[in-house]
C-alpha atoms as one frame of an Amber mdcrd trajectory, in Angstrom:
protein
  50.527  -4.321 -13.238  47.842  -7.109 -12.353  47.866  -8.814  -9.017  46.850
 -12.366  -9.334  45.485 -14.144  -6.388  46.009 -17.898  -6.840  46.811 -21.481
  -5.936  47.936 -24.480  -8.085  44.550 -25.657  -9.120  42.851 -26.068 -12.423
  41.025 -22.767 -12.160  44.216 -20.919 -11.074  46.346 -22.214 -13.958  43.708
 -20.940 -16.418  44.689 -17.283 -15.409  48.406 -17.840 -15.106  48.207 -19.395
 -18.655  46.351 -16.478 -19.946  48.425 -13.899 -18.561  51.491 -15.639 -19.873
  49.787 -16.091 -23.376  48.971 -12.313 -23.403  52.439 -11.246 -22.204  50.871
  -9.125 -19.403  52.882  -7.985 -16.352  51.621  -9.482 -13.185  52.640 -10.377
  -9.520  51.524 -13.569  -8.050  49.774 -13.459  -4.495  49.500 -17.139  -3.324
  46.352 -18.055  -1.389  46.844 -21.268   0.228  43.491 -22.872  -0.061  44.665
 -25.983   1.693  45.414 -24.010   4.777  42.140 -22.159   4.567  43.642 -18.670
   3.498  40.756 -17.993   1.178  38.560 -17.465   4.374  40.497 -14.544   5.658
  38.871 -11.181   5.599  41.078  -9.462   3.214  40.637 -12.077   0.655  36.817
 -12.130   1.314  36.955  -8.447   0.502  38.054  -9.342  -2.973  35.764 -12.507
  -3.514  33.011 -13.031  -0.928  32.607 -16.561  -2.311  36.177 -17.432  -1.008
  37.447 -18.888  -4.281  40.612 -18.344  -6.154  41.553 -16.982  -8.586  41.072
 -13.405  -8.495  42.868 -10.463 -10.323  43.244  -6.912  -9.309  44.088  -4.728
 -12.301  45.847  -1.583 -11.121  45.593   0.102 -14.455  41.850   0.169 -14.469
  41.114  -0.309 -10.742  38.991  -3.332 -11.614  38.704  -6.291  -9.464  37.421
  -9.583 -11.008  36.739 -13.008  -9.583  35.463 -16.201 -11.162  38.006 -17.694
 -13.485  35.961 -17.514 -16.726  35.152 -13.942 -16.127  38.685 -13.202 -15.706
  39.460 -14.666 -18.865  36.864 -12.686 -20.641  38.139  -9.500 -18.932  41.677
 -10.302 -19.895  40.691 -11.078 -23.607  38.589  -7.817 -23.966  41.446  -5.607
 -22.371  43.995  -6.843 -24.880  41.635  -7.594 -27.962  43.408 -11.115 -27.960
  42.263 -14.532 -27.501  38.503 -13.795 -28.505  37.214 -13.048 -31.995  34.828
 -10.228 -32.746  31.287 -10.362 -34.236  29.309 -13.659 -34.398  32.339 -15.785
 -33.628  32.633 -14.039 -30.346  29.229 -15.666 -29.168  30.681 -19.143 -30.143
  33.495 -18.502 -27.961  31.370 -17.272 -24.992  28.904 -20.304 -25.286  31.807
 -22.739 -25.060  33.223 -20.776 -22.178  29.917 -21.106 -20.239  30.081 -24.793
 -21.177  33.276 -25.097 -19.308  32.199 -23.150 -16.306  28.684 -24.882 -15.922
  29.612 -28.643 -16.865  33.267 -29.315 -17.219  34.705 -27.673 -14.041  31.686
 -28.766 -11.796  31.468 -32.384 -13.107  35.233 -33.264 -13.156  35.569 -31.580
  -9.780  32.905 -33.937  -8.331  34.468 -36.839 -10.043  37.630 -36.252  -8.469
  36.350 -35.463  -4.810  34.186 -38.775  -4.848  36.653 -40.973  -6.495  39.884
 -39.822  -4.849  39.304 -37.511  -1.890  36.126 -38.357  -0.160  36.453 -40.051
   3.262  33.708 -42.441   2.444  33.583 -44.145  -1.102  29.953 -43.831  -2.260
  29.554 -46.027  -5.380  26.480 -44.279  -6.704  28.355 -40.715  -6.559  31.476
 -42.301  -8.300  29.466 -43.881 -11.014  27.242 -40.756 -11.477  30.218 -38.264
 -11.799  32.120 -40.818 -14.054  29.363 -41.166 -16.454  28.737 -37.385 -16.417
  32.545 -36.683 -16.971  32.647 -39.221 -19.828  29.584 -37.703 -21.560  31.081
 -34.352 -21.542  34.372 -35.798 -22.912  32.152 -37.113 -25.647  31.001 -33.724
 -26.409  34.520 -32.307 -26.673  35.598 -35.568 -28.632  33.054 -34.926 -31.247
  33.732 -31.115 -31.345  37.501 -31.701 -31.816  37.422 -34.464 -34.496  38.014
 -31.973 -37.535  39.182 -29.062 -35.387  42.465 -28.177 -34.058  40.838 -25.958
 -31.411  37.511 -25.915 -29.645  36.609 -22.860 -31.700  38.056 -21.670 -34.951
  41.233 -20.233 -33.299  42.937 -20.742 -30.232  41.235 -18.921 -27.398  40.321
 -18.402 -23.956  38.064 -21.437 -24.550  40.832 -23.642 -24.937  42.599 -22.236
 -21.939  39.502 -22.648 -19.783  38.879 -26.294 -20.646  42.663 -27.286 -20.629
  43.485 -26.742 -17.092  40.743 -29.174 -16.102  41.427 -31.893 -18.655  45.159
 -31.633 -17.732  44.473 -32.015 -14.005  42.018 -34.940 -14.603  44.591 -36.718
 -16.764  47.347 -36.063 -13.977  45.006 -37.685 -11.669  44.572 -40.876 -13.542
  41.494 -40.333 -15.481  42.177 -41.776 -18.791  41.676 -40.179 -22.203  42.137
 -43.287 -24.111  38.650 -43.597 -25.385  38.858 -39.934 -26.860  41.802 -39.687
 -29.081  40.886 -36.324 -30.511  40.414 -34.775 -27.042  43.852 -36.321 -26.109
  45.638 -34.895 -29.211  44.000 -31.676 -28.388  45.269 -31.622 -24.734  48.802
 -32.769 -25.936  48.879 -29.980 -28.523  47.987 -27.261 -26.181  50.492 -28.587
 -23.603  53.499 -27.718 -26.187  52.628 -24.052 -25.960  55.442 -22.520 -24.016
  53.040 -20.227 -22.129  50.931 -23.158 -21.009  54.118 -25.029 -19.854  54.976
 -22.021 -17.822  51.379 -21.322 -16.624  51.212 -24.611 -14.754  54.220 -23.913
 -12.540  52.432 -20.734 -11.279  52.494 -20.463  -8.228  53.571 -24.285  -8.069
  52.979 -27.444 -10.012  50.115 -29.736  -9.044  50.915 -31.478  -5.819  51.206
 -35.082  -7.090
């Protein structure tokens, strides 16, 4: 059994989707980040950076935080959703692309455009441009591909939660038809449809 400490956020959805895809047994431990529960001592003992998601794998005794590290752990544990050999490094580099670029830039765009108490035009413009540049990278990658790498993998899962959330927030994909088609294709997977309800749908 795996304990999943999570909340309904893009990073949280990555792991619930992955666990559903892999059909691994897990229990959900809701950490209400909007109420500050991530700062409680018992959670900080699992992740000193006070971020969800975290998993505790009772079969191995392993605790893992950082969503992309968790995806890699689960893929290696099962031998699924990641290829072997040279193709493995293609997956890993795109996984790092998501962690280093897609998540931070889309997160900042949403913060400054939608949630910041003061609207700062420079910040909104900067992160909008950065987001659209990154969308363009994915658009080019997906023009002749069904998935970001050769097969459906943890890379698609890692990116999809953020693209899905951005689209739900009203950030258009109209200029990026290949990326939009990929988003809709992934959304049709049963594990994805279930994963975005755990622990709850987006609060919109």
